[in-house]
CSV table of C-alpha atoms in Angstrom, one decimal:
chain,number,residue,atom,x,y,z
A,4,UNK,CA,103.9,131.3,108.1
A,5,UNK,CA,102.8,127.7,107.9
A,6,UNK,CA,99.3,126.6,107.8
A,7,UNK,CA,97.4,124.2,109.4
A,8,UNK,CA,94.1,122.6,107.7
A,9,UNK,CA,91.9,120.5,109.6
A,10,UNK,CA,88.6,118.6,108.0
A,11,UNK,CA,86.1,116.4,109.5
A,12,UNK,CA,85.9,113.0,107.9
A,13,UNK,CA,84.1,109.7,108.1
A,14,UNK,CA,86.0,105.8,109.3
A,15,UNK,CA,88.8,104.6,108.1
A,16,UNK,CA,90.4,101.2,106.9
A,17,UNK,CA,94.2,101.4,106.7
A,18,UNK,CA,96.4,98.7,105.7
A,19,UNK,CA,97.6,96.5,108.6
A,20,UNK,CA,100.8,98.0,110.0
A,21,UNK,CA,103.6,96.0,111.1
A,22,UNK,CA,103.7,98.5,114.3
A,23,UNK,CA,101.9,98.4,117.3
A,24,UNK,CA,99.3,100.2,118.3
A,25,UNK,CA,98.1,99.4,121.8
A,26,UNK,CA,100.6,101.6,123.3
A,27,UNK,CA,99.0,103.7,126.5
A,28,UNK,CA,97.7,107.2,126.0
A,29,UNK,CA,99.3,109.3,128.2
A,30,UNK,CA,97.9,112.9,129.6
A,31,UNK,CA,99.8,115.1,127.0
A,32,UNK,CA,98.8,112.3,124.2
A,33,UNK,CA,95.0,113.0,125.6
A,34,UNK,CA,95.3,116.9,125.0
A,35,UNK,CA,96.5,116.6,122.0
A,36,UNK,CA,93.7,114.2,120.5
A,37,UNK,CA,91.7,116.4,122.8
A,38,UNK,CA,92.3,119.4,120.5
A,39,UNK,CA,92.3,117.3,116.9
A,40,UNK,CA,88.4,116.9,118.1
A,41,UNK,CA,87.6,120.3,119.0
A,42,UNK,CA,89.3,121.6,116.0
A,43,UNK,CA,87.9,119.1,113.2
A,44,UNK,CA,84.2,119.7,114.5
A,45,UNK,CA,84.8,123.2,114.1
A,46,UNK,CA,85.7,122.9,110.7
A,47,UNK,CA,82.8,120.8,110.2
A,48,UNK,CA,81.3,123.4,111.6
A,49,UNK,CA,82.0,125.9,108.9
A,50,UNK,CA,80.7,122.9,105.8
A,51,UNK,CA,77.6,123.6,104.2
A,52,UNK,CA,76.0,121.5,101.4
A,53,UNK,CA,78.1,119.4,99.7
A,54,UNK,CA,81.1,122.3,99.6
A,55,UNK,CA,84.2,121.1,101.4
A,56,UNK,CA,85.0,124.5,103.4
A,57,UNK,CA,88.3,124.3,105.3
A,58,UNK,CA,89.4,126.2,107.9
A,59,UNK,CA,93.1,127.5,108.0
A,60,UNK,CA,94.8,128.5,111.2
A,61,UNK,CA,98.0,131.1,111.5
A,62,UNK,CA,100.2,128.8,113.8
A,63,UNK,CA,102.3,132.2,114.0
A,64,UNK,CA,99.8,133.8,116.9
A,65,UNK,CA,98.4,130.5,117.9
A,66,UNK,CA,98.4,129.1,121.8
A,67,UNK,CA,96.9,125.8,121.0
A,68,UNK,CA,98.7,122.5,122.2
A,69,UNK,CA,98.2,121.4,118.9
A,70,UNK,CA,99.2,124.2,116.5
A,71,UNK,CA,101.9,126.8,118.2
A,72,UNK,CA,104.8,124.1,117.4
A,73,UNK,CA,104.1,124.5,113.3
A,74,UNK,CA,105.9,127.5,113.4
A,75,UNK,CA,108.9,127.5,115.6
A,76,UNK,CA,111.2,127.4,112.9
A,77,UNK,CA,110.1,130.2,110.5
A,78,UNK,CA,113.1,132.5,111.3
A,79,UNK,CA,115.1,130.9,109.1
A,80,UNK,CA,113.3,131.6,106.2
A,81,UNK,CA,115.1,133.2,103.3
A,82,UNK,CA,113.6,136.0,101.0
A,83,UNK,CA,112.9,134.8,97.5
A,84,UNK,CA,113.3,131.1,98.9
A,85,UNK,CA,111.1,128.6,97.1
A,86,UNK,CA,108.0,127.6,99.5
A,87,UNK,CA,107.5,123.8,99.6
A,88,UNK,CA,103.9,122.9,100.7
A,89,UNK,CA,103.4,119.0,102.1
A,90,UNK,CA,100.0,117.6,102.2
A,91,UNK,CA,99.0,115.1,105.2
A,92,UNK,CA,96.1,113.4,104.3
A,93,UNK,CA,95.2,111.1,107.6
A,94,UNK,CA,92.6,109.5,109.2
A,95,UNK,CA,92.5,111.7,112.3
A,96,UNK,CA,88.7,110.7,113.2
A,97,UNK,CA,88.2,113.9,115.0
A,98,UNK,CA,83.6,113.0,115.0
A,99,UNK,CA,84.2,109.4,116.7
A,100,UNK,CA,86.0,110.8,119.3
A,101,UNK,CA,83.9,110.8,122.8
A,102,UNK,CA,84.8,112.9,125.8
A,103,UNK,CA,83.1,113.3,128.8
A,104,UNK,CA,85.4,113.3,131.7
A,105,UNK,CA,89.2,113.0,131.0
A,106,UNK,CA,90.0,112.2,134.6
A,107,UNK,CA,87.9,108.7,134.3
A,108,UNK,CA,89.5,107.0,131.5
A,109,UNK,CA,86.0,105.1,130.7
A,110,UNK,CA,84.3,108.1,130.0
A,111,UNK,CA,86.7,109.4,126.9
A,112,UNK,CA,87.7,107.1,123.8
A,113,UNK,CA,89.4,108.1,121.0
A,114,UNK,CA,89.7,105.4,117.7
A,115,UNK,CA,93.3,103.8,117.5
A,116,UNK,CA,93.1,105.6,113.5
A,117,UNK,CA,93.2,109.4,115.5
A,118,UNK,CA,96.5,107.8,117.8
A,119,UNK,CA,98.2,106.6,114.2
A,120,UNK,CA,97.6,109.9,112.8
A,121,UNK,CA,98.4,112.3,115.8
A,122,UNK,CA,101.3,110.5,116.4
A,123,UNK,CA,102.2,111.2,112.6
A,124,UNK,CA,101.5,114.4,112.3
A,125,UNK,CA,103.8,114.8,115.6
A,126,UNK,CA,106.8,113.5,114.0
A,127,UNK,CA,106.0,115.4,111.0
A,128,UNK,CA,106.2,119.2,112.1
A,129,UNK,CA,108.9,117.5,114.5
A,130,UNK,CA,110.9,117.0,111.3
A,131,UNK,CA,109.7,120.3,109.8
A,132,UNK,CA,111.5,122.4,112.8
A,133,UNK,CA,114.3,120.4,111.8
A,134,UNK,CA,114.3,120.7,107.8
A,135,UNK,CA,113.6,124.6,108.7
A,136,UNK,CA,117.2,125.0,110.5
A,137,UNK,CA,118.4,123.8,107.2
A,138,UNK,CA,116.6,127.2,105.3
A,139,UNK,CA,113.7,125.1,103.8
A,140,UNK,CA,110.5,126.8,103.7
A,141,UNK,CA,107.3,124.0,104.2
A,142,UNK,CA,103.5,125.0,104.2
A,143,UNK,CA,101.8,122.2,105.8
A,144,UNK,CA,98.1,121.4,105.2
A,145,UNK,CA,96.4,118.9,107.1
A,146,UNK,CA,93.6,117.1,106.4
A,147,UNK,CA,91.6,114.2,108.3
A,148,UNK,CA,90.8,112.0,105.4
A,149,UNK,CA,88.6,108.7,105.7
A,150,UNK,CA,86.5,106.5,103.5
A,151,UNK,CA,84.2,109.6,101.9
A,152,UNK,CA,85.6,109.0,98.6
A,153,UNK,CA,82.9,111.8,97.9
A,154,UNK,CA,84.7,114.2,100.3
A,155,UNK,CA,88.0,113.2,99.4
A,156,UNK,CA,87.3,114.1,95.9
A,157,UNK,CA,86.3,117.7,96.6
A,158,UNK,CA,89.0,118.2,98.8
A,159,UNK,CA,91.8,117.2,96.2
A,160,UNK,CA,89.9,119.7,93.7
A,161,UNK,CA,90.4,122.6,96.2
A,162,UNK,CA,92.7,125.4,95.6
A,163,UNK,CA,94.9,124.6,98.3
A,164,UNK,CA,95.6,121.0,97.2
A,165,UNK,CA,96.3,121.9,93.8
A,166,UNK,CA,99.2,123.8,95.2
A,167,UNK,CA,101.1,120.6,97.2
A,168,UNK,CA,104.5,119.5,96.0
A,169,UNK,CA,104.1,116.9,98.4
A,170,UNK,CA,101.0,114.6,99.4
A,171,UNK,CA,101.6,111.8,102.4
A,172,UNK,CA,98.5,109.7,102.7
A,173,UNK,CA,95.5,108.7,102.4
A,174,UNK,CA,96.3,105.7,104.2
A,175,UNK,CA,93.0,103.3,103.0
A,176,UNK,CA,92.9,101.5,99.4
A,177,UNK,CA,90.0,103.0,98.1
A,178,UNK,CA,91.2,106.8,98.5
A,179,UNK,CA,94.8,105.9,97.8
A,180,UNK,CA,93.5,104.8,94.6
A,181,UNK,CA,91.6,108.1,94.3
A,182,UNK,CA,94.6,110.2,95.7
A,183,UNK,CA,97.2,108.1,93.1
A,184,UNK,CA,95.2,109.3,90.2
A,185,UNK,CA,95.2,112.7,91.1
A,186,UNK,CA,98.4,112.8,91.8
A,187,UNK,CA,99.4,111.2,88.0
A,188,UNK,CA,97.3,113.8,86.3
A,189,UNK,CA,98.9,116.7,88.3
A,190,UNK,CA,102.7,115.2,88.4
A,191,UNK,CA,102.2,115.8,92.4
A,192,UNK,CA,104.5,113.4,94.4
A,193,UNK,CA,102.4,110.7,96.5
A,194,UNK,CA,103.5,108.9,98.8
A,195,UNK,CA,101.8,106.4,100.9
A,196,UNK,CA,103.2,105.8,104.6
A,197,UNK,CA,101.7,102.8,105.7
A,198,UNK,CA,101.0,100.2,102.5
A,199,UNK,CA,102.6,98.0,100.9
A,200,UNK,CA,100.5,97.6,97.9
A,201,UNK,CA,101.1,98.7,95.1
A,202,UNK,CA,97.6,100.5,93.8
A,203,UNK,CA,96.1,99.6,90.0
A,204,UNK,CA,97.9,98.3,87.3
A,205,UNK,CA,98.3,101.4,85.0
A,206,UNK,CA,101.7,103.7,85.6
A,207,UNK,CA,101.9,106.0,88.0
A,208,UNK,CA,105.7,107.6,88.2
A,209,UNK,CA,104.7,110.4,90.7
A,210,UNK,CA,103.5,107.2,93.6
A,211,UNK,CA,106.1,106.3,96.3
A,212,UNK,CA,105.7,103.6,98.6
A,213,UNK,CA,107.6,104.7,101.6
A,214,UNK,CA,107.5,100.6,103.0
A,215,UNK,CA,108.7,97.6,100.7
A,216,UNK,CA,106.0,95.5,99.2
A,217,UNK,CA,105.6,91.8,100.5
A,218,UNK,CA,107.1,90.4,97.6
A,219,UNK,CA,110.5,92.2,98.2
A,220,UNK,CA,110.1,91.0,102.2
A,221,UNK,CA,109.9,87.5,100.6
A,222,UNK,CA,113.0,88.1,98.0
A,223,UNK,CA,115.1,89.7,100.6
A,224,UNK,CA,113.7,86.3,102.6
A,225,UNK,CA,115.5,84.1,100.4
A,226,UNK,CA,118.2,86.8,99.9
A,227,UNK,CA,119.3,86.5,103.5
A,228,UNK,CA,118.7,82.4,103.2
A,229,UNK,CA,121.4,82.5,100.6
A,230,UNK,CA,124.0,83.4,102.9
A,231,UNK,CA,123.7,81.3,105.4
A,232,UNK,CA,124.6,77.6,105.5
A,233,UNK,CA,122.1,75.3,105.4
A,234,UNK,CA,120.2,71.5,103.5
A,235,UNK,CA,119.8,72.2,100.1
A,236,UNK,CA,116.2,72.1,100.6
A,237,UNK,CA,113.8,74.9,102.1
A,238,UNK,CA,110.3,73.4,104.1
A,239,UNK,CA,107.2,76.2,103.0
A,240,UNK,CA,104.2,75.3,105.5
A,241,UNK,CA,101.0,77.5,104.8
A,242,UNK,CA,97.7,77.1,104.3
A,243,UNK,CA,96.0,76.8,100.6
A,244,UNK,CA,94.1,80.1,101.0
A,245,UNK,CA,94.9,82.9,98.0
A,246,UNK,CA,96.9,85.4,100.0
A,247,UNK,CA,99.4,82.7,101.6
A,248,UNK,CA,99.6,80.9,98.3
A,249,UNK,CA,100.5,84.5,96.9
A,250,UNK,CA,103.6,84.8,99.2
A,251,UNK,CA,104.3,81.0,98.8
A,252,UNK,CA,104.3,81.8,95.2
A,253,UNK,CA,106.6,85.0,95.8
A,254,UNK,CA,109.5,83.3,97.4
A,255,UNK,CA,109.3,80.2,95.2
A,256,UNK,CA,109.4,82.6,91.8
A,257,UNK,CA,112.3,83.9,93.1
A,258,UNK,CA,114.6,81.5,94.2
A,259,UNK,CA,114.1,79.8,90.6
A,260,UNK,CA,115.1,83.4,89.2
A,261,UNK,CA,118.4,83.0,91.8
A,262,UNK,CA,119.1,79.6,90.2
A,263,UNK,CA,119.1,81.2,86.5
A,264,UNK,CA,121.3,83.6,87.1
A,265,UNK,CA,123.8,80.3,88.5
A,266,UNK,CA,123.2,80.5,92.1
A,267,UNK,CA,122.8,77.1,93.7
A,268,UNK,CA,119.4,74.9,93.4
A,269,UNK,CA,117.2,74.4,95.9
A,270,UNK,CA,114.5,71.9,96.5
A,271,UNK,CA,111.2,73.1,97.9
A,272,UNK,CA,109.1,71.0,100.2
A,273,UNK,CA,105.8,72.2,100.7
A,274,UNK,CA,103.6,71.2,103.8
A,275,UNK,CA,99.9,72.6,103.1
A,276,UNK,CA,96.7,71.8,104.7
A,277,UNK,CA,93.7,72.9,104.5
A,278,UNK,CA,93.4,73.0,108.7
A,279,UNK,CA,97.0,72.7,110.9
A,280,UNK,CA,99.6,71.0,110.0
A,281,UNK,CA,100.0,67.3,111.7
A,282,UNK,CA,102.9,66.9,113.8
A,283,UNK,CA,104.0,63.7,111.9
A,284,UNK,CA,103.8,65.7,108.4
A,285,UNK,CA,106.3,68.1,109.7
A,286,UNK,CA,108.8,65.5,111.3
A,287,UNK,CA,109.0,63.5,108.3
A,288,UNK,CA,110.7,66.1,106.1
A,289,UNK,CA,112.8,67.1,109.0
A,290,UNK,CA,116.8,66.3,108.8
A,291,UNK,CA,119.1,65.4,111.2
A,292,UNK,CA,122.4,65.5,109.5
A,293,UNK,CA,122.1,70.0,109.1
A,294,UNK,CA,119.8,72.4,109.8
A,295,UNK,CA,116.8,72.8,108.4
A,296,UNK,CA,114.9,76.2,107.3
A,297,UNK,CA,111.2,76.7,107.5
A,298,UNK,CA,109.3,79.6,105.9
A,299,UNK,CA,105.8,79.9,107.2
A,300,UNK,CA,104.1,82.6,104.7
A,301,UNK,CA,100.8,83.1,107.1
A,302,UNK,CA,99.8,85.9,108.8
A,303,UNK,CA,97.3,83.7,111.1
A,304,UNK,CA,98.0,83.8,114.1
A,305,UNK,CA,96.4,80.5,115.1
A,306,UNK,CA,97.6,78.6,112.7
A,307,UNK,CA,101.2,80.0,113.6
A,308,UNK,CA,101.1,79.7,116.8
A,309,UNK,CA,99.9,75.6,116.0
A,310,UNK,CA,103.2,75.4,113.6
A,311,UNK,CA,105.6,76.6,116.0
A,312,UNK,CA,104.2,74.6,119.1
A,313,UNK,CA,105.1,71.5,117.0
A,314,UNK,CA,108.5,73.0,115.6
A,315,UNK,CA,109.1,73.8,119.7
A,316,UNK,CA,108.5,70.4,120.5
A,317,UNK,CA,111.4,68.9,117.5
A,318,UNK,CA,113.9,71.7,118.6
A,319,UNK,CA,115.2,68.7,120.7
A,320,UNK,CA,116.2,66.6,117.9
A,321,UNK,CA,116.5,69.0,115.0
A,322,UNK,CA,118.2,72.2,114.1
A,323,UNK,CA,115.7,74.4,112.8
A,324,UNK,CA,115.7,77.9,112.0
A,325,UNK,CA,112.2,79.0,110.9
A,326,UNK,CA,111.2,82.6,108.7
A,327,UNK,CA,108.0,84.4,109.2
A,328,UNK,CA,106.2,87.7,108.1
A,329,UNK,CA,106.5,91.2,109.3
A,330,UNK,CA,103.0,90.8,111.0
A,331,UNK,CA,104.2,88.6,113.5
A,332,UNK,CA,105.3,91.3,116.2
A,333,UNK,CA,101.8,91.9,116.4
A,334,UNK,CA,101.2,88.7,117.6
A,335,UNK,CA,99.7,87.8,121.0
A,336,UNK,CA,99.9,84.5,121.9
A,337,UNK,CA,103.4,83.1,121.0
A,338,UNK,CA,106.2,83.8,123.7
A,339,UNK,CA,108.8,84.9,122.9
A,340,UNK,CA,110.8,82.1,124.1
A,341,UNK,CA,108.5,79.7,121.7
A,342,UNK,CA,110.0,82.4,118.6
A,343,UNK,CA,113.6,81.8,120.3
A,344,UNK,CA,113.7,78.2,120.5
A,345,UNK,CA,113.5,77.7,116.9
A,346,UNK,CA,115.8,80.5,116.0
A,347,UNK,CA,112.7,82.4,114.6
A,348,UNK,CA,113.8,85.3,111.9
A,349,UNK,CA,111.3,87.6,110.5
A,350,UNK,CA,111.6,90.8,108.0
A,351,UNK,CA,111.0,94.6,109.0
A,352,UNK,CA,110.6,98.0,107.5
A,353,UNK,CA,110.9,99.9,111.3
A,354,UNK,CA,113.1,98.8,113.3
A,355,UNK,CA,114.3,101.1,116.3
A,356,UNK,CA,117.6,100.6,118.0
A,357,UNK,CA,116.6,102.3,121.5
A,358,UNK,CA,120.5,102.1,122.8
A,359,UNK,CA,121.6,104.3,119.8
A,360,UNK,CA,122.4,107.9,120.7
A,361,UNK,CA,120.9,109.3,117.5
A,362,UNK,CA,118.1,107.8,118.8
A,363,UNK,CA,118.2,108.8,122.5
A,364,UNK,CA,118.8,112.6,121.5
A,365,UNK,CA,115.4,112.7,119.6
A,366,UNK,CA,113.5,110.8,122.6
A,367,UNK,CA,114.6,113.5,124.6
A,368,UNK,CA,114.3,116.6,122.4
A,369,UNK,CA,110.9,114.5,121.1
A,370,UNK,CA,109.5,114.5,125.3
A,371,UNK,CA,111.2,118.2,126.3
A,372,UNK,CA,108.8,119.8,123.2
A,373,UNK,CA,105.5,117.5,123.4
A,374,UNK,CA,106.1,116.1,127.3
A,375,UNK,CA,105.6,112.9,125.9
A,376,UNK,CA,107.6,109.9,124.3
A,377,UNK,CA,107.4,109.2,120.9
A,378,UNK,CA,105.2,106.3,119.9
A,379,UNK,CA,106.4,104.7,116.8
A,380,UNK,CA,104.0,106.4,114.4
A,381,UNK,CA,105.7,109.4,115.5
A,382,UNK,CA,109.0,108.3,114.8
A,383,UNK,CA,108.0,107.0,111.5
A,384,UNK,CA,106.3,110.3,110.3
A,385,UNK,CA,109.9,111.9,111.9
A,386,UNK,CA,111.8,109.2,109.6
A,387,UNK,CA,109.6,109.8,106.4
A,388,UNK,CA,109.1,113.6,106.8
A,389,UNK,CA,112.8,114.4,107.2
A,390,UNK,CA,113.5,112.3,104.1
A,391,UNK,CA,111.2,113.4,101.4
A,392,UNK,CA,111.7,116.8,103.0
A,393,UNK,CA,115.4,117.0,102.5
A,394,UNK,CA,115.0,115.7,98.5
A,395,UNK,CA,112.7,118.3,98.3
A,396,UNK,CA,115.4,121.0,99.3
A,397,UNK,CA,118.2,119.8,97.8
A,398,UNK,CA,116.6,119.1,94.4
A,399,UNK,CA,113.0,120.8,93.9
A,400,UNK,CA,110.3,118.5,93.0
A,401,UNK,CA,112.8,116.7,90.4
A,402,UNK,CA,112.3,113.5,93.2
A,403,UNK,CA,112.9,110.8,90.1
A,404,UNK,CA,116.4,111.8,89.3
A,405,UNK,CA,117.4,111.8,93.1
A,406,UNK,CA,115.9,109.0,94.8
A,407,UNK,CA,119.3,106.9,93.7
A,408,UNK,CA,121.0,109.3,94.6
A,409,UNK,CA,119.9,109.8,98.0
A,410,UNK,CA,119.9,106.8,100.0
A,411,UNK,CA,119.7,107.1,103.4
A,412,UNK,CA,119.0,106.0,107.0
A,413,UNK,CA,116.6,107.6,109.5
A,414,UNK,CA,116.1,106.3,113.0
A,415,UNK,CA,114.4,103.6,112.7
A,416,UNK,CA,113.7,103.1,108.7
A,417,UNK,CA,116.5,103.3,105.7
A,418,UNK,CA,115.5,104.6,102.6
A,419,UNK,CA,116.6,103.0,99.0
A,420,UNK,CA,113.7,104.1,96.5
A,421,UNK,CA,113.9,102.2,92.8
A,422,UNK,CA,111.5,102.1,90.4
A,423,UNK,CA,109.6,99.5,89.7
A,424,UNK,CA,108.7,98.7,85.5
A,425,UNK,CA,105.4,97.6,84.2
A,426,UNK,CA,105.3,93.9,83.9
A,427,UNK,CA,106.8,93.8,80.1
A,428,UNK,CA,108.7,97.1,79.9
A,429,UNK,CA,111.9,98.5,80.6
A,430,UNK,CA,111.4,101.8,80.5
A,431,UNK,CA,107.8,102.8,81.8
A,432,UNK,CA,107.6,103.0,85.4
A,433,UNK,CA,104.4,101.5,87.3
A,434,UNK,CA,105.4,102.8,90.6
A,435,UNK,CA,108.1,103.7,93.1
A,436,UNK,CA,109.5,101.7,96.3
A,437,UNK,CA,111.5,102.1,99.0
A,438,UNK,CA,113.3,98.4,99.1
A,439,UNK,CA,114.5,98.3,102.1
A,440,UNK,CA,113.9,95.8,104.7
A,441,UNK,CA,115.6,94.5,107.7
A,442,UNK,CA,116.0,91.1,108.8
A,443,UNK,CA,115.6,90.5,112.4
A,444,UNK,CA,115.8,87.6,114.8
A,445,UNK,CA,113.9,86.5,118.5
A,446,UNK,CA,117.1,87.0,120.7
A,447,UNK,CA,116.9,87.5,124.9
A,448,UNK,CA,113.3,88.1,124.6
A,449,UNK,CA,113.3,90.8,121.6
A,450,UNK,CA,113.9,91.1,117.8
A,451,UNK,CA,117.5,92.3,116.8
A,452,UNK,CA,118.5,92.9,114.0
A,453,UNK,CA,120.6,90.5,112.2
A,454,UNK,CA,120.8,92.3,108.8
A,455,UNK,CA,119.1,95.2,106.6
């Protein structure tokens, strides 16, 4: 028997995903948000005081939408089998939901934090069914966590809780923190599905970060740079604000570390401005004898958008490959024939090949069981789900000694966990992170990838 645990929370912040969002609700996507609402006011329902009073619901005998596919897979259940219980802790938003008439699609909103987190929490008992034909034995709780730190707190001091072998989530930095702490004094694995920050500055072995920090998208940057021919000098153009200093300072750091250990030196020239970069700036450090590489560390959109008009308007006379940030699928108002022209290359954690078979047998078991296609969430909560779900069968909650063991690629996200030291030491471990990334590139109006 699995249970399902739904709580009423307040608004999250999550870190910005390199995913989209906007994707279309569909009518099965609407009944199922429809019955997170229902279920997560009734367990509000059941609070009193300050107490955080859950509900639990036997997915064995139930006919909801929501909760008959949590226990599909229970027939395969071994006597005497460890039970592995999985914590999601997600910002499901079931109170700022508003429905008044599904049929008029003005009259019904439901936040885009609910979509992210239904759309998890699909993939995840989608990858339970499928870890339970191996013989593994998973008690899922669920939990809609926000920004109550107060709430949060109670809820990680609950019976239930105490129990998890596994927690996924919170997803915003304040309960992370919370959750991370928690999760160090009980030696619970944590791992976070959407960040990639890395939380305090004190240890904590039992914290996974299931996406690569920036700094290893800027080192695997420069990596891939590496092996490709090219001037022996790379053009950074950012603006002097701290965060695009930061990665500036990240991909600089590095490549001197490269040259130490005898790889070849490189000369950095650094366009930065304080408002967009002039056109005659960026021509004057141009070449016409090779190519030349451009990394543009910004997440701004505008001032983007103003680099790579000019960069367009030199592809005539220059070669120039340009390398960007993850965020920039996200972004609006740059063609995709403007990314194309100057060979525009930007680093990943998801990427989903939609012509791969692996992939087309899940879209279609994925819409036969929910009548619906999987949004990325979805497939990401599959990827992560199946992952941690398999180490947990095949080695207990011993996760340290089999993460290099165990690499391994889902659908659309590989998996390559290290530790990562304490600034200073070689043995204590500050965190854990998987390092993968991919490297992808703006070809015939889409990103392929060129490398991972």
């Amino acid at each position: 028997m699995r249970s399902l645990i739904i709580l009423k929370e307040s608004i999250v912040w999550y870190s910005t995903s390199v995913l989209n969002r906007r994707q279309p609700l569909n009518g099965s996507s609407i009944l199922f948000l429809v019955c997170i609402f229902f279920l997560s006011n009734s367990a509000n329902s059941q609070t009193t005081g300050n107490a955080a009073k859950v509900t639990s619901v036997n997915t064995k005998n139930s006919n909801s939408t929501l909760l008959s596919d949590t226990a599909s897979a229970v027939s395969n259940f071994k006597p005497g089998q460890k039970e592995f219980t999985i914590a999601l802790l997600l910002p499901f938003e079931g109170s700022k939901a508003f429905i008044n008439n599904l049929d008029d699609p003005s009259t019904y909103y439901f936040p885009e934090e609910s979509q992210l987190a239904a759309a998890y929490y699909q993939g995840c008992v989608f990858a339970l069914d499928s870890l339970a034909k191996s013989g593994m034995r998973a008690r899922l709780l669920v939990y809609d966590v926000g920004m109550d730190t107060t709430a949060l707190r109670a809820k990680l001091f609950n019976g239930e809780l105490k129990n998890a072998d596994l927690i996924i989530g919170p997803v915003g930095n304040n309960s992370l923190r919370i959750t991370t702490e928690y999760a160090t004094r009980n030696k619970t694995w944590l791992v976070s599905p959407f960040s990639t920050t890395a939380i305090g500055s004190t240890p904590s072995p039992y914290y996974v970060l299931a996406n690569a920090t920036m700094k290893t998208h800027c080192e695997k940057t420069i990596d891939y740079i590496n092996k490709t021919p090219y001037q022996d000098k790379l053009i950074l153009i950012y603006k002097k604000r701290p965060w695009e200093t930061e990665l500036a300072s990240y991909l600089k750091e590095y490549q001197l570390s490269q040259q130490a250990e005898g790889k070849r030196a490189i000369e950095f020239v650094e366009l930065t401005d304080s408002s967009v970069i002039k056109y005659t700036h960026v021509k004057n450090v141009l070449s016409d004898s090779g190519r030349n590489i451009i990394i543009i560390p910004s997440n701004d959109e505008t001032f983007v958008r103003s680099v790579i008009k000019q960069l367009n308007g030199l592809a005539e006379e220059y070669l120039i490959t340009v390398y960007g940030m993850p965020t920039w699928t996200n972004f609006e108002h740059i063609t995709t024939e403007q990314f194309a022209k100057v060979s525009t290359h930007i680093t990943q954690n998801f990427w989903l090949d939609k012509s791969n078979a692996a992939v087309i047998r899940f879209q279609q078991a994925y819409a036969g069981k929910y009548a619906m296609n999987p949004a990325n969430f979805a497939i990401k909560g599959y990827d992560q789900v199946l992952y941690f779900g398999e180490l947990l069968l095949q080695n207990g909650t011993g996760l340290d000694g089999a993460f290099s063991k165990h690499n391994s690629s889902g659908l659309a996200e590989h998996f390559a966990i290290e530790p990562k030291r304490l600034p200073g030491s070689t043995e204590e471990i500050w965190y854990y992170e998987n390092k993968s990334v991919f490297m992808l590139r703006m070809e015939e109006n889409a990103w392929k990838k060129v490398s991972e």
